[in-house]
PDB file of C-alpha atoms and ligand atoms in Angstrom:
ATOM      1  CA  MET A   1      -0.123  -0.129  -0.235  1.00 48.00           C
ATOM      2  CA  ALA A   2       0.987   3.395  -0.884  1.00 53.00           C
ATOM      3  CA  GLN A   3       2.865   6.007   1.908  1.00 59.00           C
ATOM      4  CA  PHE A   4       0.033   8.498   2.766  1.00 69.00           C
ATOM      5  CA  VAL A   5       1.172  11.815   1.893  1.00 77.00           C
ATOM      6  CA  ASN A   6      -0.438  14.339   3.734  1.00 89.00           C
ATOM      7  CA  LEU A   7      -1.295  17.271   1.213  1.00 92.00           C
ATOM      8  CA  VAL A   8      -2.941  19.913   3.283  1.00 94.00           C
ATOM      9  CA  GLY A   9      -1.627  23.185   2.863  1.00 94.00           C
ATOM     10  CA  ARG A  10      -0.140  22.512  -0.232  1.00 92.00           C
ATOM     11  CA  ARG A  11      -0.541  23.711  -3.740  1.00 90.00           C
ATOM     12  CA  PHE A  12      -1.241  22.792  -6.912  1.00 89.00           C
ATOM     13  CA  GLY A  13      -1.871  25.257  -9.725  1.00 87.00           C
ATOM     14  CA  LYS A  14      -4.638  27.070  -9.078  1.00 90.00           C
ATOM     15  CA  LEU A  15      -5.763  24.784  -6.085  1.00 93.00           C
ATOM     16  CA  ASN A  16      -5.048  25.325  -2.329  1.00 95.00           C
ATOM     17  CA  VAL A  17      -5.753  21.957  -0.275  1.00 95.00           C
ATOM     18  CA  VAL A  18      -7.483  23.253   3.103  1.00 95.00           C
ATOM     19  CA  GLU A  19      -8.269  19.905   4.655  1.00 94.00           C
ATOM     20  CA  ARG A  20      -9.032  15.834   4.260  1.00 93.00           C
ATOM     21  CA  ALA A  21     -12.522  15.685   2.866  1.00 90.00           C
ATOM     22  CA  PRO A  22     -14.956  13.288   4.351  1.00 83.00           C
ATOM     23  CA  ASN A  23     -14.603   9.734   2.954  1.00 75.00           C
ATOM     24  CA  HIS A  24     -15.247   9.235  -0.703  1.00 73.00           C
ATOM     25  CA  GLY A  25     -15.198   5.541  -0.419  1.00 79.00           C
ATOM     26  CA  LYS A  26     -11.885   3.865  -0.952  1.00 83.00           C
ATOM     27  CA  HIS A  27     -10.046   7.195  -2.255  1.00 87.00           C
ATOM     28  CA  ILE A  28      -8.664   9.822  -0.283  1.00 90.00           C
ATOM     29  CA  TYR A  29      -9.992  12.937  -1.189  1.00 93.00           C
ATOM     30  CA  TYR A  30      -9.001  16.943  -0.455  1.00 94.00           C
ATOM     31  CA  THR A  31     -11.246  19.748  -0.245  1.00 95.00           C
ATOM     32  CA  CYS A  32      -9.237  22.258  -2.126  1.00 95.00           C
ATOM     33  CA  LYS A  33      -9.718  25.813  -2.712  1.00 94.00           C
ATOM     34  CA  CYS A  34      -9.455  27.575  -6.453  1.00 92.00           C
ATOM     35  CA  THR A  35      -8.030  31.117  -6.931  1.00 91.00           C
ATOM     36  CA  CYS A  36     -11.673  31.329  -8.197  1.00 88.00           C
ATOM     37  CA  GLY A  37     -13.457  31.280  -5.060  1.00 90.00           C
ATOM     38  CA  ASN A  38     -14.607  27.544  -5.585  1.00 90.00           C
ATOM     39  CA  LEU A  39     -14.363  24.723  -3.405  1.00 93.00           C
ATOM     40  CA  LYS A  40     -14.130  21.285  -4.627  1.00 92.00           C
ATOM     41  CA  ASP A  41     -12.890  17.884  -3.525  1.00 93.00           C
ATOM     42  CA  ILE A  42     -10.601  16.217  -5.278  1.00 93.00           C
ATOM     43  CA  ARG A  43      -8.542  13.164  -5.428  1.00 92.00           C
ATOM     44  CA  ASN A  44      -5.256  12.976  -3.828  1.00 90.00           C
ATOM     45  CA  ASP A  45      -3.803  10.955  -7.177  1.00 87.00           C
ATOM     46  CA  LYS A  46      -5.088  13.622  -9.343  1.00 88.00           C
ATOM     47  CA  LEU A  47      -3.260  16.222  -7.453  1.00 87.00           C
ATOM     48  CA  LEU A  48       0.109  14.690  -7.383  1.00 85.00           C
ATOM     49  CA  ASN A  49      -0.234  13.635 -10.935  1.00 80.00           C
ATOM     50  CA  GLY A  50      -1.007  17.243 -11.951  1.00 81.00           C
ATOM     51  CA  GLN A  51      -4.534  16.174 -14.041  1.00 81.00           C
ATOM     52  CA  ALA A  52      -6.032  18.479 -11.250  1.00 86.00           C
ATOM     53  CA  VAL A  53      -4.931  22.075 -11.395  1.00 87.00           C
ATOM     54  CA  ASN A  54      -8.125  24.181 -10.986  1.00 89.00           C
ATOM     55  CA  CYS A  55     -11.772  23.595 -10.243  1.00 89.00           C
ATOM     56  CA  GLY A  56     -12.933  22.941 -13.218  1.00 85.00           C
ATOM     57  CA  CYS A  57     -13.127  26.767 -13.961  1.00 83.00           C
ATOM     58  CA  GLU A  58     -10.350  26.915 -16.801  1.00 76.00           C
ATOM     59  CA  ARG A  59     -12.185  24.292 -18.778  1.00 66.00           C
ATOM     60  CA  LYS A  60     -15.217  26.001 -18.533  1.00 53.00           C
ATOM     61  CA  ARG A  61     -14.602  29.291 -19.322  1.00 52.00           C
ATOM     62  CA  ARG A  62     -12.393  28.087 -22.376  1.00 51.00           C
ATOM     63  CA  SER A  63     -15.380  26.675 -23.688  1.00 47.00           C
ATOM     64  CA  ASP A  64     -17.795  29.542 -23.774  1.00 49.00           C
ATOM     65  CA  ASN A  65     -15.733  31.569 -26.251  1.00 51.00           C
ATOM     66  CA  LYS A  66     -13.722  30.786 -29.115  1.00 49.00           C
ATOM     67  CA  TYR A  67     -12.653  27.053 -28.616  1.00 50.00           C
ATOM     68  CA  ASP A  68     -16.653  26.467 -28.896  1.00 57.00           C
ATOM     69  CA  SER A  69     -16.796  24.261 -31.758  1.00 51.00           C
ATOM     70  CA  ARG A  70     -19.926  26.603 -32.825  1.00 52.00           C
ATOM     71  CA  ASN A  71     -17.930  29.261 -33.143  1.00 66.00           C
ATOM     72  CA  SER A  72     -14.787  27.131 -34.793  1.00 72.00           C
ATOM     73  CA  LYS A  73     -15.736  28.390 -38.218  1.00 79.00           C
ATOM     74  CA  LEU A  74     -16.215  31.703 -37.497  1.00 85.00           C
ATOM     75  CA  TYR A  75     -12.880  31.516 -35.510  1.00 84.00           C
ATOM     76  CA  HIS A  76     -11.280  30.166 -38.669  1.00 82.00           C
ATOM     77  CA  VAL A  77     -12.291  33.141 -41.025  1.00 88.00           C
ATOM     78  CA  TYR A  78     -11.145  35.642 -38.476  1.00 90.00           C
ATOM     79  CA  ILE A  79      -7.520  33.993 -38.162  1.00 89.00           C
ATOM     80  CA  SER A  80      -7.369  34.015 -41.610  1.00 89.00           C
ATOM     81  CA  MET A  81      -7.598  36.860 -41.883  1.00 93.00           C
ATOM     82  CA  LYS A  82      -5.504  38.237 -39.377  1.00 93.00           C
ATOM     83  CA  GLN A  83      -2.783  35.861 -41.208  1.00 91.00           C
ATOM     84  CA  ARG A  84      -3.195  38.113 -44.519  1.00 91.00           C
ATOM     85  CA  CYS A  85      -2.739  41.020 -43.276  1.00 94.00           C
ATOM     86  CA  PHE A  86       0.338  40.463 -40.536  1.00 93.00           C
ATOM     87  CA  ASN A  87       1.999  36.900 -41.121  1.00 92.00           C
ATOM     88  CA  SER A  88       4.352  37.789 -43.808  1.00 92.00           C
ATOM     89  CA  LYS A  89       5.534  33.838 -44.356  1.00 89.00           C
ATOM     90  CA  CYS A  90       1.150  33.228 -45.620  1.00 85.00           C
ATOM     91  CA  LYS A  91       0.932  32.762 -48.883  1.00 83.00           C
ATOM     92  CA  SER A  92      -1.807  35.405 -49.550  1.00 84.00           C
ATOM     93  CA  TYR A  93       0.317  38.230 -47.512  1.00 89.00           C
ATOM     94  CA  LYS A  94       1.465  39.678 -50.878  1.00 87.00           C
ATOM     95  CA  ASN A  95      -2.130  40.847 -51.681  1.00 85.00           C
ATOM     96  CA  TYR A  96      -2.883  42.183 -48.133  1.00 90.00           C
ATOM     97  CA  GLY A  97      -0.555  42.906 -45.861  1.00 93.00           C
ATOM     98  CA  ALA A  98       2.040  43.645 -47.900  1.00 92.00           C
ATOM     99  CA  ARG A  99      -0.132  46.208 -49.912  1.00 89.00           C
ATOM    100  CA  GLY A 100      -1.310  47.859 -46.500  1.00 93.00           C
ATOM    101  CA  VAL A 101      -4.472  46.028 -45.842  1.00 93.00           C
ATOM    102  CA  SER A 102      -4.705  45.630 -42.101  1.00 96.00           C
ATOM    103  CA  VAL A 103      -7.257  44.533 -39.542  1.00 97.00           C
ATOM    104  CA  CYS A 104      -8.533  47.627 -37.230  1.00 97.00           C
ATOM    105  CA  ASN A 105      -7.804  47.800 -33.448  1.00 95.00           C
ATOM    106  CA  GLU A 106     -10.933  46.680 -32.334  1.00 95.00           C
ATOM    107  CA  TRP A 107     -10.142  43.144 -33.853  1.00 96.00           C
ATOM    108  CA  VAL A 108      -7.196  42.269 -32.765  1.00 93.00           C
ATOM    109  CA  GLY A 109      -5.563  42.079 -29.653  1.00 85.00           C
ATOM    110  CA  ASN A 110      -7.006  40.218 -26.226  1.00 83.00           C
ATOM    111  CA  ASN A 111     -10.665  40.606 -26.730  1.00 86.00           C
ATOM    112  CA  GLY A 112     -10.090  40.809 -30.462  1.00 91.00           C
ATOM    113  CA  PHE A 113     -11.842  38.009 -31.356  1.00 89.00           C
ATOM    114  CA  GLU A 114     -15.125  38.458 -29.248  1.00 87.00           C
ATOM    115  CA  ASN A 115     -15.337  41.969 -30.673  1.00 91.00           C
ATOM    116  CA  PHE A 116     -14.977  41.058 -34.159  1.00 93.00           C
ATOM    117  CA  GLN A 117     -17.724  37.866 -33.252  1.00 87.00           C
ATOM    118  CA  LYS A 118     -20.200  40.748 -31.842  1.00 87.00           C
ATOM    119  CA  TRP A 119     -19.897  42.137 -34.935  1.00 92.00           C
ATOM    120  CA  ALA A 120     -20.266  39.320 -37.349  1.00 90.00           C
ATOM    121  CA  VAL A 121     -23.419  38.098 -35.144  1.00 83.00           C
ATOM    122  CA  GLU A 122     -24.546  41.503 -35.363  1.00 85.00           C
ATOM    123  CA  ASN A 123     -24.193  42.053 -38.846  1.00 87.00           C
ATOM    124  CA  GLY A 124     -25.575  38.625 -40.223  1.00 84.00           C
ATOM    125  CA  TYR A 125     -23.307  36.376 -39.900  1.00 85.00           C
ATOM    126  CA  ARG A 126     -25.351  32.637 -39.839  1.00 81.00           C
ATOM    127  CA  TYR A 127     -23.377  29.798 -37.214  1.00 77.00           C
ATOM    128  CA  ASP A 128     -25.732  27.149 -39.512  1.00 74.00           C
ATOM    129  CA  ALA A 129     -24.530  28.705 -43.074  1.00 74.00           C
ATOM    130  CA  ALA A 130     -22.921  26.064 -45.067  1.00 69.00           C
ATOM    131  CA  ARG A 131     -19.011  25.690 -45.414  1.00 64.00           C
ATOM    132  CA  GLY A 132     -17.945  28.602 -47.890  1.00 65.00           C
ATOM    133  CA  GLU A 133     -21.783  29.730 -48.416  1.00 73.00           C
ATOM    134  CA  GLN A 134     -20.879  32.877 -46.367  1.00 81.00           C
ATOM    135  CA  THR A 135     -18.008  34.909 -46.723  1.00 84.00           C
ATOM    136  CA  LEU A 136     -16.327  37.927 -45.131  1.00 89.00           C
ATOM    137  CA  ASP A 137     -16.297  40.554 -47.593  1.00 86.00           C
ATOM    138  CA  ARG A 138     -14.750  43.970 -47.598  1.00 88.00           C
ATOM    139  CA  ILE A 139     -16.656  46.712 -49.652  1.00 85.00           C
ATOM    140  CA  ASN A 140     -13.416  48.523 -51.038  1.00 85.00           C
ATOM    141  CA  VAL A 141     -10.641  46.485 -51.618  1.00 80.00           C
ATOM    142  CA  ALA A 142      -8.066  48.630 -51.104  1.00 83.00           C
ATOM    143  CA  GLY A 143      -9.735  49.138 -47.428  1.00 90.00           C
ATOM    144  CA  ASN A 144      -8.998  47.349 -43.903  1.00 95.00           C
ATOM    145  CA  TYR A 145     -10.741  44.598 -42.083  1.00 96.00           C
ATOM    146  CA  GLU A 146     -12.941  47.162 -39.878  1.00 97.00           C
ATOM    147  CA  PRO A 147     -16.901  47.232 -39.027  1.00 96.00           C
ATOM    148  CA  ARG A 148     -17.849  49.774 -42.174  1.00 95.00           C
ATOM    149  CA  ASN A 149     -15.544  48.259 -44.657  1.00 94.00           C
ATOM    150  CA  CYS A 150     -16.572  44.476 -44.122  1.00 94.00           C
ATOM    151  CA  ARG A 151     -19.949  42.804 -45.035  1.00 90.00           C
ATOM    152  CA  TRP A 152     -21.127  39.099 -45.003  1.00 88.00           C
ATOM    153  CA  LEU A 153     -22.050  38.045 -48.540  1.00 81.00           C
ATOM    154  CA  THR A 154     -23.629  34.923 -49.240  1.00 74.00           C
ATOM    155  CA  ILE A 155     -22.312  33.281 -52.709  1.00 65.00           C
ATOM    156  CA  GLN A 156     -26.182  33.391 -53.944  1.00 58.00           C
ATOM    157  CA  ALA A 157     -25.792  37.342 -53.132  1.00 48.00           C
ATOM    158  CA  GLN A 158     -22.552  37.240 -55.243  1.00 50.00           C
ATOM    159  CA  GLN A 159     -22.917  35.353 -57.982  1.00 51.00           C
ATOM    160  CA  ASN A 160     -26.798  37.949 -58.576  1.00 47.00           C
ATOM    161  CA  ASN A 161     -23.983  40.785 -58.462  1.00 46.00           C
ATOM    162  CA  THR A 162     -22.209  38.909 -61.006  1.00 47.00           C
ATOM    163  CA  THR A 163     -23.057  38.255 -64.552  1.00 41.00           C
ATOM    164  CA  ARG A 164     -20.286  36.020 -66.160  1.00 56.00           C
ATOM    165  CA  ASN A 165     -17.937  35.519 -63.451  1.00 67.00           C
ATOM    166  CA  LYS A 166     -18.203  32.463 -61.228  1.00 80.00           C
ATOM    167  CA  MET A 167     -17.468  33.708 -57.659  1.00 82.00           C
ATOM    168  CA  LEU A 168     -15.298  31.861 -55.156  1.00 86.00           C
ATOM    169  CA  SER A 169     -15.163  32.003 -51.371  1.00 86.00           C
ATOM    170  CA  CYS A 170     -11.884  30.559 -49.357  1.00 85.00           C
ATOM    171  CA  ASN A 171     -10.864  31.162 -45.928  1.00 79.00           C
ATOM    172  CA  GLY A 172     -12.914  33.798 -46.005  1.00 78.00           C
ATOM    173  CA  GLU A 173     -11.866  35.989 -48.887  1.00 82.00           C
ATOM    174  CA  THR A 174     -13.727  35.908 -52.089  1.00 82.00           C
ATOM    175  CA  HIS A 175     -12.851  36.912 -55.863  1.00 84.00           C
ATOM    176  CA  ASN A 176     -14.105  35.484 -59.358  1.00 84.00           C
ATOM    177  CA  LEU A 177     -11.948  32.836 -60.707  1.00 87.00           C
ATOM    178  CA  LYS A 178     -10.050  35.044 -62.645  1.00 82.00           C
ATOM    179  CA  GLU A 179      -8.593  36.680 -60.160  1.00 80.00           C
ATOM    180  CA  TRP A 180      -8.148  33.981 -58.069  1.00 86.00           C
ATOM    181  CA  SER A 181      -5.935  32.603 -61.473  1.00 84.00           C
ATOM    182  CA  ILE A 182      -3.737  35.815 -60.855  1.00 79.00           C
ATOM    183  CA  ILE A 183      -3.245  35.930 -57.017  1.00 80.00           C
ATOM    184  CA  ARG A 184      -2.722  31.714 -56.826  1.00 82.00           C
ATOM    185  CA  ASN A 185      -1.144  31.741 -60.029  1.00 82.00           C
ATOM    186  CA  ILE A 186      -3.135  28.817 -61.594  1.00 87.00           C
ATOM    187  CA  LYS A 187      -3.995  28.638 -64.730  1.00 88.00           C
ATOM    188  CA  TYR A 188      -7.605  30.056 -65.553  1.00 87.00           C
ATOM    189  CA  SER A 189      -8.839  26.701 -66.949  1.00 89.00           C
ATOM    190  CA  ARG A 190      -7.389  24.841 -64.792  1.00 90.00           C
ATOM    191  CA  ILE A 191      -9.444  26.332 -61.888  1.00 90.00           C
ATOM    192  CA  LEU A 192     -12.655  26.513 -64.178  1.00 88.00           C
ATOM    193  CA  LYS A 193     -12.335  22.825 -64.521  1.00 88.00           C
ATOM    194  CA  ARG A 194     -11.752  22.088 -60.916  1.00 87.00           C
ATOM    195  CA  TYR A 195     -14.633  24.422 -60.110  1.00 86.00           C
ATOM    196  CA  LYS A 196     -17.129  22.627 -62.658  1.00 82.00           C
ATOM    197  CA  LEU A 197     -15.701  19.235 -60.998  1.00 82.00           C
ATOM    198  CA  GLY A 198     -17.292  20.416 -57.884  1.00 80.00           C
ATOM    199  CA  TRP A 199     -13.896  20.811 -55.844  1.00 83.00           C
ATOM    200  CA  GLU A 200     -13.886  22.411 -52.453  1.00 82.00           C
ATOM    201  CA  PRO A 201     -12.173  25.858 -53.038  1.00 86.00           C
ATOM    202  CA  GLU A 202      -9.201  25.167 -51.079  1.00 83.00           C
ATOM    203  CA  GLU A 203      -8.619  21.882 -53.474  1.00 84.00           C
ATOM    204  CA  ILE A 204      -9.493  24.231 -56.233  1.00 88.00           C
ATOM    205  CA  LEU A 205      -6.681  26.767 -55.170  1.00 88.00           C
ATOM    206  CA  GLU A 206      -4.285  24.355 -54.469  1.00 83.00           C
ATOM    207  CA  PHE A 207      -1.373  24.848 -57.256  1.00 71.00           C
ATOM    208  CA  LYS A 208      -1.350  20.992 -56.933  1.00 67.00           C
ATOM    209  CA  ARG A 209      -4.565  18.930 -55.839  1.00 56.00           C
ATOM    210  CA  ARG A 210      -3.552  17.773 -51.571  1.00 52.00           C
ATOM    211  CA  LYS A 211      -3.366  14.003 -51.696  1.00 54.00           C
ATOM    212  CA  LYS A 212      -5.932  11.697 -49.856  1.00 49.00           C
TER     213      LYS A 212
HETATM  214 ZN1   ZN B 301     -11.397  27.665 -10.162  1.00 92.18          ZN
END
């Protein structure tokens, strides 16, 4: 039998061990006070092996916001937007960041995503829209990503806006096939063929088709 180690008074992550908890069957439990204020009984081995480092408050908070699966599509749009503008290693940077296109202060920093999300929902973003159906569009293509220069477009609306050009959205950006052909340096005929075959936007715009 393992030697009993008294953990009272010790600290594990955000948990301060207050006292030995009343019997919980065959395991030893401690009542711990989390820095968030919660009291919780936690098994001694979970404290010792590092599995328990808070009362559960951290995990809960995380699932409330950007890591929520409901938001993952929108978060991807958000991250892609920032990559294009700020990450010089991003493929599309030359058409955005390098040309002076930026993201407004409100949408970057600590609450950047939350602010962007709030704007998105208030301006017609739909969580149930199919992938690629809804896209973040800049009204003035030379302008920045900021509330007054952005809007959500559906593929339908974009096709109505243009007569002959086929529009394609990828990672929150929309261009017609001719523009994409220049941006990605892929022959227009190749893009058109892939488009007609019903490939996913990312596949259409990859120079070589990803192996599956
Ligand atoms: Zn807590």
